[in-house]
Coordinates of C-alpha atoms and ligand atoms in Angstrom, one line a residue:
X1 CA -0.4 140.4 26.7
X2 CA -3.8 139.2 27.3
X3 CA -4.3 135.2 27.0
X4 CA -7.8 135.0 26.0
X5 CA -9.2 135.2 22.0
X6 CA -6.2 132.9 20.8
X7 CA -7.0 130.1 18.2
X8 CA -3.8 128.7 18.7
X9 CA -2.7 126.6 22.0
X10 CA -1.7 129.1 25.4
X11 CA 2.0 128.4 26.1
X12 CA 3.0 128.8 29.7
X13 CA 5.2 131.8 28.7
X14 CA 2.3 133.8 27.7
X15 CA 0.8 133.0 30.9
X16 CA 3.9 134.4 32.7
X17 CA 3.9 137.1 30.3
X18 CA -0.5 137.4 31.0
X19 CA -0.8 141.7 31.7
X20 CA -3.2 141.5 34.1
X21 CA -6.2 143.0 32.3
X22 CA -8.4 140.0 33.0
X23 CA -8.1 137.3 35.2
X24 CA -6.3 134.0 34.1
X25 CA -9.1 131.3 34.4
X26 CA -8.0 127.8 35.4
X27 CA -9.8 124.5 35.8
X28 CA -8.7 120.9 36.4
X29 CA -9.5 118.2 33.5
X30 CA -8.7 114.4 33.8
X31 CA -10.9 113.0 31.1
X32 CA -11.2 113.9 27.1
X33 CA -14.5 114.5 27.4
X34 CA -14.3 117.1 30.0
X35 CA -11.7 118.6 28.8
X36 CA -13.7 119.3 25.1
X37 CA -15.9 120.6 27.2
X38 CA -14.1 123.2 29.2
X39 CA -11.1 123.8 26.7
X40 CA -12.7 127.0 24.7
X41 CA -13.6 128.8 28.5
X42 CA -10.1 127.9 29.6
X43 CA -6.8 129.6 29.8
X44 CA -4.6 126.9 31.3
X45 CA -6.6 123.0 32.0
X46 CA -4.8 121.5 35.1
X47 CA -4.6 117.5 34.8
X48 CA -4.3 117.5 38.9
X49 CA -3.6 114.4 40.8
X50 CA -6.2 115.3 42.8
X51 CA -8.2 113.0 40.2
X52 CA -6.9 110.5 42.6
X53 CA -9.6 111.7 45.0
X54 CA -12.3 112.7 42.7
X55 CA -11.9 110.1 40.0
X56 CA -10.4 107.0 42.0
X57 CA -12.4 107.9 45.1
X58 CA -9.0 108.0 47.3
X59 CA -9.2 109.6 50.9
X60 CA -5.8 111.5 49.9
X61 CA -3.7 112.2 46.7
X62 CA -0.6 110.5 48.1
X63 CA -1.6 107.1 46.1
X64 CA -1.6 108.8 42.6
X65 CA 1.4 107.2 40.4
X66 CA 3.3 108.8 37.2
X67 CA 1.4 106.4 34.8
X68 CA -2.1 107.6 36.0
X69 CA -0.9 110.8 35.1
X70 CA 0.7 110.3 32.0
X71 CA -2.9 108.3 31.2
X72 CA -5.3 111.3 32.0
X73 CA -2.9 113.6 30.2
X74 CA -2.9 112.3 27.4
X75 CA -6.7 111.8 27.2
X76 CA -7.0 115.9 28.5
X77 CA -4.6 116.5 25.6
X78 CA -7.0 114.8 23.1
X79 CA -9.2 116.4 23.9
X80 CA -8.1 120.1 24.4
X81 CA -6.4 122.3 21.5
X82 CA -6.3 125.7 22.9
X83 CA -5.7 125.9 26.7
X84 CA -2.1 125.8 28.5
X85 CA -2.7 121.8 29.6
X86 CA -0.4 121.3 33.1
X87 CA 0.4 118.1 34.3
X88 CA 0.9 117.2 38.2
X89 CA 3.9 114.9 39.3
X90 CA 2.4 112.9 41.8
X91 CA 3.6 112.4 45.4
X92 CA 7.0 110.5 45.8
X93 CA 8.0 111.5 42.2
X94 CA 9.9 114.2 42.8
X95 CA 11.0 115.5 45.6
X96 CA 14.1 113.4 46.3
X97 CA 16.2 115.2 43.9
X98 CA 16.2 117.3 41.1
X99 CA 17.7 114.5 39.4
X100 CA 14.5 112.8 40.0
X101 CA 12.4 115.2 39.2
X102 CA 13.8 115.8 35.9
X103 CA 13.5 112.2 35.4
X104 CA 9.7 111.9 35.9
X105 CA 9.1 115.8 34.2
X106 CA 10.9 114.5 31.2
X107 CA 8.6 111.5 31.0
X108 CA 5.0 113.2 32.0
X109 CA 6.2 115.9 28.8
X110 CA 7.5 113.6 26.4
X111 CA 4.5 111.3 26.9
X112 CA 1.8 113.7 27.1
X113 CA 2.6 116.5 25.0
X114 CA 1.5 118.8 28.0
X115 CA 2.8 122.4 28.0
X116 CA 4.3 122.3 31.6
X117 CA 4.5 120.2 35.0
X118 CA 3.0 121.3 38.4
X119 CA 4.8 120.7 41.5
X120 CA 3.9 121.3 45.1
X121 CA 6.5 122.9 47.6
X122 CA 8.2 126.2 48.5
X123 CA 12.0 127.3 49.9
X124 CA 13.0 123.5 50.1
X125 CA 11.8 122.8 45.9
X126 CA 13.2 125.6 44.8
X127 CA 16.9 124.2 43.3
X128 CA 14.3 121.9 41.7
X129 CA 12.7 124.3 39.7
X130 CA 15.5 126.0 38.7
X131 CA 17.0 122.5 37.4
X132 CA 13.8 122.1 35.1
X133 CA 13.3 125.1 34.1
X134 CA 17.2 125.3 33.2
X135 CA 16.3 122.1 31.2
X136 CA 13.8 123.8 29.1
X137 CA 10.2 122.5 31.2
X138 CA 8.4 124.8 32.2
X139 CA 6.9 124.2 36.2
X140 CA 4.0 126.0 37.8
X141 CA 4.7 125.9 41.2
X142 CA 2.0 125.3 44.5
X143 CA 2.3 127.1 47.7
X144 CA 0.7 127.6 50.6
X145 CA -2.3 124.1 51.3
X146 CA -0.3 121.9 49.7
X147 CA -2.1 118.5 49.3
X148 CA 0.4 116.2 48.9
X149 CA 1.9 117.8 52.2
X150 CA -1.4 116.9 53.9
X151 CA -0.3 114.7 56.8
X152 CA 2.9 117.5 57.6
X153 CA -0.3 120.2 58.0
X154 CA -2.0 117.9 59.8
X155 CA -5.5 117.9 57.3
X156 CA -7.0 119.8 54.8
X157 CA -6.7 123.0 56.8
X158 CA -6.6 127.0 55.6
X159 CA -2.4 127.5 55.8
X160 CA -0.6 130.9 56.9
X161 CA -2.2 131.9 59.9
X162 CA 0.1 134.3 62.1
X163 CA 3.9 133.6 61.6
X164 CA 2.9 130.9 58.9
X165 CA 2.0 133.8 56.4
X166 CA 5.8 134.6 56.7
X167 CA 7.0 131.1 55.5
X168 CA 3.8 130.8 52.6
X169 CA 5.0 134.1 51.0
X170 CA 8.8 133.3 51.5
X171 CA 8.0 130.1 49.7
X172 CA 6.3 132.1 46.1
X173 CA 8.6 133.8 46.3
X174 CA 11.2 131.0 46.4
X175 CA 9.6 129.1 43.5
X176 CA 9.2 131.9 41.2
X177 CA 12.6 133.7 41.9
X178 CA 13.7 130.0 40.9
X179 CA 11.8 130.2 37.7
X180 CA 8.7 128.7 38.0
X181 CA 6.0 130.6 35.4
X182 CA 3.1 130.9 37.7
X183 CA 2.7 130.0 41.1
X184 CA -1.0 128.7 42.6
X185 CA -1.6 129.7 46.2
X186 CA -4.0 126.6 48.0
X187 CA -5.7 127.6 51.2
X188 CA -4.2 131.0 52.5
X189 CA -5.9 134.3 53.8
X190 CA -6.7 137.2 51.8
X191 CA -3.3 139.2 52.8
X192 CA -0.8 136.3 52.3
X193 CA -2.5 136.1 48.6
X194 CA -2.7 139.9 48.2
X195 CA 0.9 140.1 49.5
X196 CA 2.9 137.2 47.6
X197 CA 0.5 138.2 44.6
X198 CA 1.8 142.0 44.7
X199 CA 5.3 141.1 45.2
X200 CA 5.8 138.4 42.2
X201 CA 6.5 139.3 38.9
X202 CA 4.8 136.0 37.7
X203 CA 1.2 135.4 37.9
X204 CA -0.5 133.8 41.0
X205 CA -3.6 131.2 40.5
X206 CA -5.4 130.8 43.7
X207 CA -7.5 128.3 45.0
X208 CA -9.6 129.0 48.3
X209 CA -6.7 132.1 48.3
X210 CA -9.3 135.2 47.5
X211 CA -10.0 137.5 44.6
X212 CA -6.1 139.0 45.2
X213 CA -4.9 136.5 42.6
X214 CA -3.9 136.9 39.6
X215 CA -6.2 134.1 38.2
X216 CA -8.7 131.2 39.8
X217 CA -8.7 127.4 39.4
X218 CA -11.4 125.0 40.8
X219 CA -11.8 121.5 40.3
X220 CA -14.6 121.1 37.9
X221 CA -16.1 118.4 39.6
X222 CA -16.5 120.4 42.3
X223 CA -17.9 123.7 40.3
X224 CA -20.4 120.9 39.0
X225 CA -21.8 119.4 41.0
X226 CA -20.4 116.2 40.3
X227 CA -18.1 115.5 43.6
X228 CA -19.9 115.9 46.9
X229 CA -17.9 114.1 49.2
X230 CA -17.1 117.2 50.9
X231 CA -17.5 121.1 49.7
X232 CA -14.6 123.5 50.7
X233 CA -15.9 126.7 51.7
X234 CA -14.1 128.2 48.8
X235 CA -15.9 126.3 45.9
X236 CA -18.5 127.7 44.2
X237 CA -21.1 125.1 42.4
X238 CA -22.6 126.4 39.0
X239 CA -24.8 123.0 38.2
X240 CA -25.7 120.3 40.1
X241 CA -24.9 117.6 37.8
X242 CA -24.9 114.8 40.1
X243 CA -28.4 115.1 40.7
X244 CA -29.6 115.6 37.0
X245 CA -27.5 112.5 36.6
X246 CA -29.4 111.2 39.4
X247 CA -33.0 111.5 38.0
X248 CA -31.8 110.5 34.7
X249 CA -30.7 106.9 35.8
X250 CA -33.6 106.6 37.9
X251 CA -35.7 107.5 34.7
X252 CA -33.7 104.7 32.5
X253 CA -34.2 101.8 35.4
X254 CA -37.5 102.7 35.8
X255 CA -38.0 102.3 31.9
X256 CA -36.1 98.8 31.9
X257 CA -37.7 97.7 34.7
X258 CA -41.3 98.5 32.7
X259 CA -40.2 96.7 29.7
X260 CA -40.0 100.6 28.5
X261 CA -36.7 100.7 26.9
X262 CA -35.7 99.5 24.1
X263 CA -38.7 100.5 22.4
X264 CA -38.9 100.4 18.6
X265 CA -37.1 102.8 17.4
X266 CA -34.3 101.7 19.2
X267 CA -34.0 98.4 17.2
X268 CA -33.3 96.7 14.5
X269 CA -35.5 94.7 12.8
X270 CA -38.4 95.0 15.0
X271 CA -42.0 95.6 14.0
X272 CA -43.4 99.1 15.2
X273 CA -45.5 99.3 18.2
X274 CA -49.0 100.0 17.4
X275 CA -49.8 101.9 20.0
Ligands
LIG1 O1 -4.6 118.6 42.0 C1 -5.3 119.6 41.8 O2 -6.4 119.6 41.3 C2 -4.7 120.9 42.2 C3 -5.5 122.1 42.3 C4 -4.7 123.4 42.3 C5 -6.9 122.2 42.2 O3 -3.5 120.9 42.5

């Protein structure tokens, strides 16, 4: 089944279902506006709690809670009718028990009216899933550069180099044997992706994890233009927004600061200029 020309919303079982003709295209949304923007391009909109870095301006995504969540779902869900919208649970929501993490899925669903949940984690998450998913939510899992994890990797660093490719496949496979509906794979090599993507019989999404994927996510900031802090090798920028955003405040203090703006036709009540 192919996911794109649908009028009505992408469920995650048709993503799990996708056929592989065309690439499943992901992107993260935080904001209503952003997600109006990218929702018709879209197969699945991922409200990632990496908008504690990008939005927040946080050095990690560790200090992301369930309510910021549950507030930049809801505003991606208003503004989004057709994609699959994902939610993250953010770090220290989940992963003390399944218990737990139905808890906190339960919530982020019931108060979002997101399609599915997104956690991070392999072999050790994996009686997780399956409780979820037994529970009727769907989960997307995240392999491989797992943010949340970043301190255990020690940084933001590629992930299954020699014998780690071994324990980055074994945990895909973990997650989607458990249930999950698609998997993303974060900061891997070409053959771990290529590998883990030809042995699952759910779609992978990777991110900085080659073209072996099933489909691709970015963060749109980054695709932008619009977060510079740093540039992983993997991102590709199609604008540079925070420039044109730039030049354009620098054009409307510039026109304040000449007495410039407001000019007539910006008012009420106030004679035309003459000239
Ligand atoms: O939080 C996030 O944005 C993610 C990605 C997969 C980009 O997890």
């Amino acid at each position: 089944m192919s996911v794109t020309n649908r009028t009505k919303r992408i469920t995650a079982r048709q993503i799990q279902q996708w056929s592989g003709d065309q690439p499943i295209v992901a992107l993260t949304a935080y904001t209503t506006p952003m997600a109006r923007a990218l929702d018709s391009h879209c197969d699945l909109l991922l409200v990632g709690d990496s908008l504690g870095m990008v939005v927040y301006g946080m050095k990690t995504t560790l200090g992301v809670s369930v309510e910021m969540m549950i507030r930049h779902g809801q505003a991606v869900m208003r503004g989004s009718d057709r994609a699959c919208v994902v939610v993250d649970l953010p770090f220290g929501s989940y992963g003390e028990s399944p218990a737990q993490a139905y808890r906190t899925a339960a919530r982020v669903m019931a108060e979002t009216d997101a399609s599915a949940v997104k956690l991070e984690g392999g072999v050790e998450m994996a009686s997780t899933v399956a409780f979820l998913v037994e529970r009727g939510i769907p989960v997307l899992g995240h392999v491989g550069l797992k943010p949340q994890q970043v301190h255990g990797h020690g940084g933001f660093r590629t992930v299954g180099r020699g014998e780690e490719a071994a324990r980055v496949e074994a945990d895909a496979v973990a997650i989607a044997e458990a249930g999950a509906f698609a998997v993303v794979i974060e900061g891997t090599l070409e053959p771990v992706a290529r590998a883990i993507t030809e042995r699952l019989a759910v779609p992978t999404i990777g991110i900085g994890a080659s073209p072996a994927c099933d489909g691709q996510i970015l963060v749109s900031e980054d695709v932008l233009g619009l977060f510079t802090d740093f540039t992983p090798r993997f991102v590709k920028r199609y604008a540079m927004l925070g420039q044109a955003i730039d030049q354009a405040v620098a054009a409307y203090a510039a026109d304040v600061r000449a007495r410039k703006f407001p000019a007539a036709e910006h008012c009420v009540g106030m004679p035309a200029s003459d000239g």
